[in-house]
N, CA and C atoms as an extended XYZ file, in Angstrom:
327
Properties=species:S:1:pos:R:3:atomname:S:1:resname:S:1:resid:I:1 pbc="F F F"
N        88.396      175.836      128.890 N   UNK     1
C        89.236      175.452      129.994 CA  UNK     1
C        88.811      174.075      130.504 C   UNK     1
N        89.782      173.274      130.904 N   UNK     2
C        89.422      171.957      131.413 CA  UNK     2
C        89.115      172.011      132.909 C   UNK     2
N        88.613      170.907      133.437 N   UNK     3
C        88.186      170.856      134.842 CA  UNK     3
C        89.309      171.205      135.801 C   UNK     3
N        90.492      170.647      135.574 N   UNK     4
C        91.589      170.893      136.517 CA  UNK     4
C        91.999      172.364      136.525 C   UNK     4
N        91.966      173.017      135.367 N   UNK     5
C        92.271      174.453      135.321 CA  UNK     5
C        91.209      175.254      136.077 C   UNK     5
N        89.940      174.910      135.874 N   UNK     6
C        88.859      175.604      136.583 CA  UNK     6
C        88.951      175.381      138.091 C   UNK     6
N        89.284      174.167      138.503 N   UNK     7
C        89.426      173.878      139.934 CA  UNK     7
C        90.541      174.719      140.536 C   UNK     7
N        91.648      174.852      139.831 N   UNK     8
C        92.767      175.666      140.312 CA  UNK     8
C        92.360      177.134      140.455 C   UNK     8
N        91.676      177.666      139.452 N   UNK     9
C        91.209      179.060      139.506 CA  UNK     9
C        90.231      179.239      140.660 C   UNK     9
N        89.291      178.314      140.795 N   UNK    10
C        88.305      178.396      141.873 CA  UNK    10
C        88.990      178.375      143.240 C   UNK    10
N        89.937      177.473      143.430 N   UNK    11
C        90.647      177.378      144.710 CA  UNK    11
C        91.410      178.660      145.028 C   UNK    11
N        91.998      179.266      144.016 N   UNK    12
C        92.725      180.527      144.218 CA  UNK    12
C        91.789      181.701      144.463 C   UNK    12
N        90.580      181.611      143.925 N   UNK    13
C        89.622      182.713      144.052 CA  UNK    13
C        88.864      182.703      145.376 C   UNK    13
N        88.616      181.545      145.930 N   UNK    14
C        87.778      181.431      147.138 CA  UNK    14
C        88.153      182.400      148.262 C   UNK    14
N        89.426      182.618      148.567 N   UNK    15
C        89.758      183.550      149.661 CA  UNK    15
C        89.284      184.989      149.416 C   UNK    15
N        88.942      185.322      148.179 N   UNK    16
C        88.499      186.677      147.842 CA  UNK    16
C        86.990      186.878      148.015 C   UNK    16
N        86.264      185.815      148.278 N   UNK    17
C        84.807      185.914      148.404 CA  UNK    17
C        84.408      186.695      149.650 C   UNK    17
N        83.366      187.470      149.522 N   UNK    18
C        82.856      188.294      150.619 CA  UNK    18
C        81.738      187.570      151.372 C   UNK    18
N        81.613      187.895      152.643 N   UNK    19
C        80.488      187.460      153.482 CA  UNK    19
C        80.097      186.013      153.259 C   UNK    19
N        78.862      185.809      152.835 N   UNK    20
C        78.318      184.461      152.638 CA  UNK    20
C        78.330      184.044      151.171 C   UNK    20
N        79.054      184.763      150.341 N   UNK    21
C        79.126      184.430      148.926 CA  UNK    21
C        79.935      183.149      148.740 C   UNK    21
N        79.720      182.480      147.632 N   UNK    22
C        80.424      181.230      147.366 CA  UNK    22
C        80.525      181.001      145.864 C   UNK    22
N        81.328      180.023      145.485 N   UNK    23
C        81.468      179.696      144.072 CA  UNK    23
C        81.518      178.183      143.894 C   UNK    23
N        81.214      177.758      142.691 N   UNK    24
C        81.274      176.337      142.351 CA  UNK    24
C        81.401      176.211      140.843 C   UNK    24
N        81.870      175.071      140.406 N   UNK    25
C        82.016      174.777      138.983 CA  UNK    25
C        80.826      173.925      138.562 C   UNK    25
N        80.222      174.305      137.437 N   UNK    26
C        79.051      173.573      136.951 CA  UNK    26
C        78.927      173.753      135.439 C   UNK    26
N        78.079      172.953      134.813 N   UNK    27
C        77.877      173.065      133.369 CA  UNK    27
C        77.266      174.411      132.968 C   UNK    27
N        77.636      174.863      131.786 N   UNK    28
C        77.075      176.092      131.219 CA  UNK    28
C        75.667      175.833      130.691 C   UNK    28
N        75.472      174.699      130.034 N   UNK    29
C        74.183      174.339      129.446 CA  UNK    29
C        73.108      174.230      130.529 C   UNK    29
N        71.965      174.858      130.319 N   UNK    30
C        70.927      174.918      131.354 CA  UNK    30
C        70.364      173.537      131.715 C   UNK    30
N        70.202      172.651      130.741 N   UNK    31
C        69.691      171.308      131.053 CA  UNK    31
C        70.714      170.508      131.855 C   UNK    31
N        71.970      170.633      131.482 N   UNK    32
C        73.025      169.950      132.233 CA  UNK    32
C        73.183      170.565      133.624 C   UNK    32
N        72.983      171.891      133.717 N   UNK    33
C        73.055      172.554      135.021 CA  UNK    33
C        71.950      172.031      135.940 C   UNK    33
N        70.770      171.834      135.385 N   UNK    34
C        69.655      171.301      136.178 CA  UNK    34
C        69.976      169.893      136.687 C   UNK    34
N        70.544      169.064      135.825 N   UNK    35
C        70.949      167.716      136.230 CA  UNK    35
C        72.030      167.788      137.314 C   UNK    35
N        72.988      168.688      137.134 N   UNK    36
C        74.049      168.895      138.128 CA  UNK    36
C        73.444      169.277      139.479 C   UNK    36
N        72.492      170.203      139.467 N   UNK    37
C        71.860      170.666      140.705 CA  UNK    37
C        71.109      169.532      141.392 C   UNK    37
N        70.348      168.768      140.624 N   UNK    38
C        69.621      167.629      141.209 CA  UNK    38
C        70.586      166.602      141.804 C   UNK    38
N        71.700      166.382      141.131 N   UNK    39
C        72.706      165.447      141.634 CA  UNK    39
C        73.309      165.962      142.934 C   UNK    39
N        73.632      167.251      142.988 N   UNK    40
C        74.192      167.843      144.210 CA  UNK    40
C        73.194      167.757      145.363 C   UNK    40
N        71.916      167.959      145.076 N   UNK    41
C        70.876      167.844      146.114 CA  UNK    41
C        70.850      166.424      146.671 C   UNK    41
N        70.948      165.439      145.787 N   UNK    42
C        70.942      164.040      146.232 CA  UNK    42
C        72.159      163.706      147.092 C   UNK    42
N        73.280      164.344      146.815 N   UNK    43
C        74.537      164.052      147.509 CA  UNK    43
C        74.661      164.811      148.828 C   UNK    43
N        74.171      166.038      148.866 N   UNK    44
C        74.355      166.898      150.049 CA  UNK    44
C        73.743      166.265      151.289 C   UNK    44
N        74.389      166.451      152.443 N   UNK    45
C        73.819      165.918      153.685 CA  UNK    45
C        72.464      166.557      153.983 C   UNK    45
N        71.586      165.806      154.607 N   UNK    46
C        70.244      166.312      154.910 CA  UNK    46
C        69.284      165.911      153.820 C   UNK    46
N        68.055      166.232      154.018 N   UNK    47
C        67.040      165.882      153.029 CA  UNK    47
C        66.732      167.080      152.152 C   UNK    47
N        66.042      166.819      151.074 N   UNK    48
C        65.626      167.878      150.158 CA  UNK    48
C        64.832      168.947      150.892 C   UNK    48
N        64.035      168.539      151.859 N   UNK    49
C        63.177      169.481      152.566 CA  UNK    49
C        63.951      170.330      153.570 C   UNK    49
N        65.123      169.858      153.987 N   UNK    50
C        65.933      170.606      154.951 CA  UNK    50
C        67.047      171.409      154.291 C   UNK    50
N        67.242      171.228      152.999 N   UNK    51
C        68.330      171.896      152.301 CA  UNK    51
C        67.813      173.010      151.404 C   UNK    51
N        68.328      174.210      151.592 N   UNK    52
C        68.046      175.280      150.641 CA  UNK    52
C        69.004      175.099      149.467 C   UNK    52
N        68.692      175.706      148.350 N   UNK    53
C        69.576      175.620      147.187 CA  UNK    53
C        70.950      176.185      147.537 C   UNK    53
N        70.973      177.226      148.380 N   UNK    54
C        72.262      177.794      148.789 CA  UNK    54
C        73.053      176.808      149.639 C   UNK    54
N        72.394      176.119      150.538 N   UNK    55
C        73.092      175.153      151.394 CA  UNK    55
C        73.689      174.031      150.543 C   UNK    55
N        72.975      173.619      149.520 N   UNK    56
C        73.464      172.547      148.648 CA  UNK    56
C        74.632      173.029      147.795 C   UNK    56
N        74.452      174.137      147.084 N   UNK    57
C        75.477      174.583      146.144 CA  UNK    57
C        76.706      175.181      146.825 C   UNK    57
N        76.581      175.596      148.073 N   UNK    58
C        77.760      176.079      148.799 CA  UNK    58
C        78.502      174.930      149.478 C   UNK    58
N        77.948      173.725      149.402 N   UNK    59
C        78.595      172.542      149.974 CA  UNK    59
C        79.640      172.036      148.976 C   UNK    59
N        80.904      172.303      149.277 N   UNK    60
C        81.995      171.975      148.358 CA  UNK    60
C        82.038      170.489      148.015 C   UNK    60
N        81.837      169.640      148.999 N   UNK    61
C        81.878      168.194      148.736 CA  UNK    61
C        80.754      167.766      147.795 C   UNK    61
N        79.555      168.288      148.017 N   UNK    62
C        78.413      167.912      147.178 CA  UNK    62
C        78.603      168.372      145.737 C   UNK    62
N        79.074      169.609      145.544 N   UNK    63
C        79.247      170.101      144.173 CA  UNK    63
C        80.415      169.399      143.484 C   UNK    63
N        81.466      169.092      144.236 N   UNK    64
C        82.607      168.374      143.649 CA  UNK    64
C        82.174      166.982      143.192 C   UNK    64
N        81.439      166.267      144.034 N   UNK    65
C        80.979      164.923      143.677 CA  UNK    65
C        79.967      164.963      142.534 C   UNK    65
N        79.098      165.964      142.532 N   UNK    66
C        78.129      166.102      141.435 CA  UNK    66
C        78.857      166.353      140.119 C   UNK    66
N        79.887      167.188      140.153 N   UNK    67
C        80.664      167.479      138.950 CA  UNK    67
C        81.362      166.216      138.443 C   UNK    67
N        81.872      165.400      139.360 N   UNK    68
C        82.536      164.153      138.969 CA  UNK    68
C        81.576      163.201      138.266 C   UNK    68
N        80.295      163.293      138.557 N   UNK    69
C        79.293      162.409      137.942 CA  UNK    69
C        78.803      162.915      136.587 C   UNK    69
N        79.172      164.133      136.232 N   UNK    70
C        78.744      164.690      134.953 CA  UNK    70
C        79.641      164.145      133.838 C   UNK    70
N        79.103      164.022      132.617 N   UNK    71
C        79.909      163.505      131.507 CA  UNK    71
C        81.080      164.435      131.181 C   UNK    71
N        82.176      163.837      130.761 N   UNK    72
C        83.326      164.631      130.323 CA  UNK    72
C        82.995      165.331      129.015 C   UNK    72
N        83.702      166.406      128.742 N   UNK    73
C        83.563      167.090      127.469 CA  UNK    73
C        82.540      168.207      127.441 C   UNK    73
N        81.754      168.373      128.497 N   UNK    74
C        80.773      169.463      128.488 CA  UNK    74
C        81.444      170.770      128.899 C   UNK    74
N        80.901      171.863      128.413 N   UNK    75
C        81.441      173.173      128.761 CA  UNK    75
C        81.087      173.493      130.211 C   UNK    75
N        82.111      173.895      130.971 N   UNK    76
C        81.944      174.221      132.385 CA  UNK    76
C        82.340      175.663      132.633 C   UNK    76
N        81.848      176.207      133.719 N   UNK    77
C        82.234      177.549      134.139 CA  UNK    77
C        82.217      177.618      135.659 C   UNK    77
N        82.800      178.687      136.177 N   UNK    78
C        82.756      178.944      137.613 CA  UNK    78
C        81.639      179.944      137.862 C   UNK    78
N        80.676      179.541      138.660 N   UNK    79
C        79.591      180.431      139.060 CA  UNK    79
C        79.956      181.052      140.398 C   UNK    79
N        79.816      182.368      140.494 N   UNK    80
C        80.021      183.070      141.759 CA  UNK    80
C        78.650      183.535      142.217 C   UNK    80
N        78.240      183.070      143.383 N   UNK    81
C        76.906      183.353      143.900 CA  UNK    81
C        76.990      184.407      144.987 C   UNK    81
N        76.221      185.470      144.807 N   UNK    82
C        76.098      186.505      145.826 CA  UNK    82
C        74.881      186.144      146.656 C   UNK    82
N        75.148      185.767      147.884 N   UNK    83
C        74.075      185.265      148.739 CA  UNK    83
C        73.489      186.383      149.585 C   UNK    83
N        72.177      186.527      149.563 N   UNK    84
C        71.536      187.546      150.398 CA  UNK    84
C        71.641      187.170      151.876 C   UNK    84
N        71.293      188.099      152.737 N   UNK    85
C        71.384      187.864      154.180 CA  UNK    85
C        70.327      186.900      154.697 C   UNK    85
N        69.315      186.636      153.905 N   UNK    86
C        68.288      185.674      154.326 CA  UNK    86
C        68.436      184.413      153.479 C   UNK    86
N        67.528      183.507      153.586 N   UNK    87
C        67.606      182.278      152.796 CA  UNK    87
C        66.793      182.385      151.511 C   UNK    87
N        66.857      183.542      150.876 N   UNK    88
C        66.196      183.762      149.601 CA  UNK    88
C        66.665      182.692      148.607 C   UNK    88
N        65.746      181.986      147.965 N   UNK    89
C        66.145      180.912      147.063 CA  UNK    89
C        66.671      181.391      145.708 C   UNK    89
N        66.694      182.688      145.469 N   UNK    90
C        67.152      183.212      144.187 CA  UNK    90
C        68.667      183.064      144.088 C   UNK    90
N        69.137      182.580      142.932 N   UNK    91
C        70.572      182.464      142.694 CA  UNK    91
C        71.035      183.671      141.891 C   UNK    91
N        71.578      184.661      142.574 N   UNK    92
C        72.148      185.825      141.897 CA  UNK    92
C        73.602      185.486      141.612 C   UNK    92
N        73.908      185.215      140.335 N   UNK    93
C        75.258      184.767      140.017 CA  UNK    93
C        75.947      185.705      139.043 C   UNK    93
N        77.265      185.573      139.010 N   UNK    94
C        78.071      186.355      138.093 CA  UNK    94
C        79.330      185.575      137.767 C   UNK    94
N        80.133      186.142      136.879 N   UNK    95
C        81.441      185.566      136.592 CA  UNK    95
C        82.437      186.096      137.618 C   UNK    95
N        83.598      185.478      137.666 N   UNK    96
C        84.649      185.968      138.557 CA  UNK    96
C        85.001      187.405      138.191 C   UNK    96
N        85.098      187.693      136.903 N   UNK    97
C        85.465      189.039      136.454 CA  UNK    97
C        84.445      190.077      136.920 C   UNK    97
N        83.150      189.778      136.743 N   UNK    98
C        82.099      190.706      137.179 CA  UNK    98
C        82.127      190.893      138.689 C   UNK    98
N        82.289      189.809      139.421 N   UNK    99
C        82.322      189.857      140.886 CA  UNK    99
C        83.499      190.718      141.354 C   UNK    99
N        84.661      190.518      140.748 N   UNK   100
C        85.847      191.295      141.132 CA  UNK   100
C        85.652      192.778      140.834 C   UNK   100
N        85.091      193.084      139.691 N   UNK   101
C        84.851      194.480      139.334 CA  UNK   101
C        83.866      195.124      140.306 C   UNK   101
N        82.785      194.450      140.613 N   UNK   102
C        81.757      194.977      141.504 CA  UNK   102
C        82.279      195.179      142.929 C   UNK   102
N        83.208      194.318      143.359 N   UNK   103
C        83.707      194.370      144.731 CA  UNK   103
C        85.129      194.919      144.844 C   UNK   103
N        85.625      195.509      143.764 N   UNK   104
C        86.980      196.093      143.732 CA  UNK   104
C        88.036      195.105      144.224 C   UNK   104
N        88.021      193.922      143.644 N   UNK   105
C        88.970      192.867      144.002 CA  UNK   105
C        89.985      192.726      142.876 C   UNK   105
N        91.249      192.686      143.246 N   UNK   106
C        92.319      192.473      142.276 CA  UNK   106
C        92.650      190.983      142.266 C   UNK   106
N        92.197      190.290      141.236 N   UNK   107
C        92.435      188.848      141.143 CA  UNK   107
C        92.843      188.502      139.726 C   UNK   107
N        93.968      187.838      139.607 N   UNK   108
C        94.429      187.336      138.313 CA  UNK   108
C        94.510      185.829      138.401 C   UNK   108
N        93.733      185.173      137.571 N   UNK   109
C        93.713      183.710      137.614 CA  UNK   109
C        95.012      183.161      137.094 C   UNK   109
């Protein structure tokens, strides 16, 4: 799927997210994902010391700008993050399909 298709799916899916959960588009490849994350940290408001990974990756502007800086042609996916009630730095993620099944959500992209 190309970026514009993923953006459309993500935009349609966001209203279905529960509580403090969020989603973003990022590279599938782990090295590219790490670069994407570092780029989003640099872009997000605040300093590295004041930003949790959740605060950075849930910042739509930061992740959108980080994605724009990534090379074209890489495989991308939509990550759905289930955020705990505290600021636990663990990223518990799933696909849209898994998230919908777990939360009994009827969503057709």
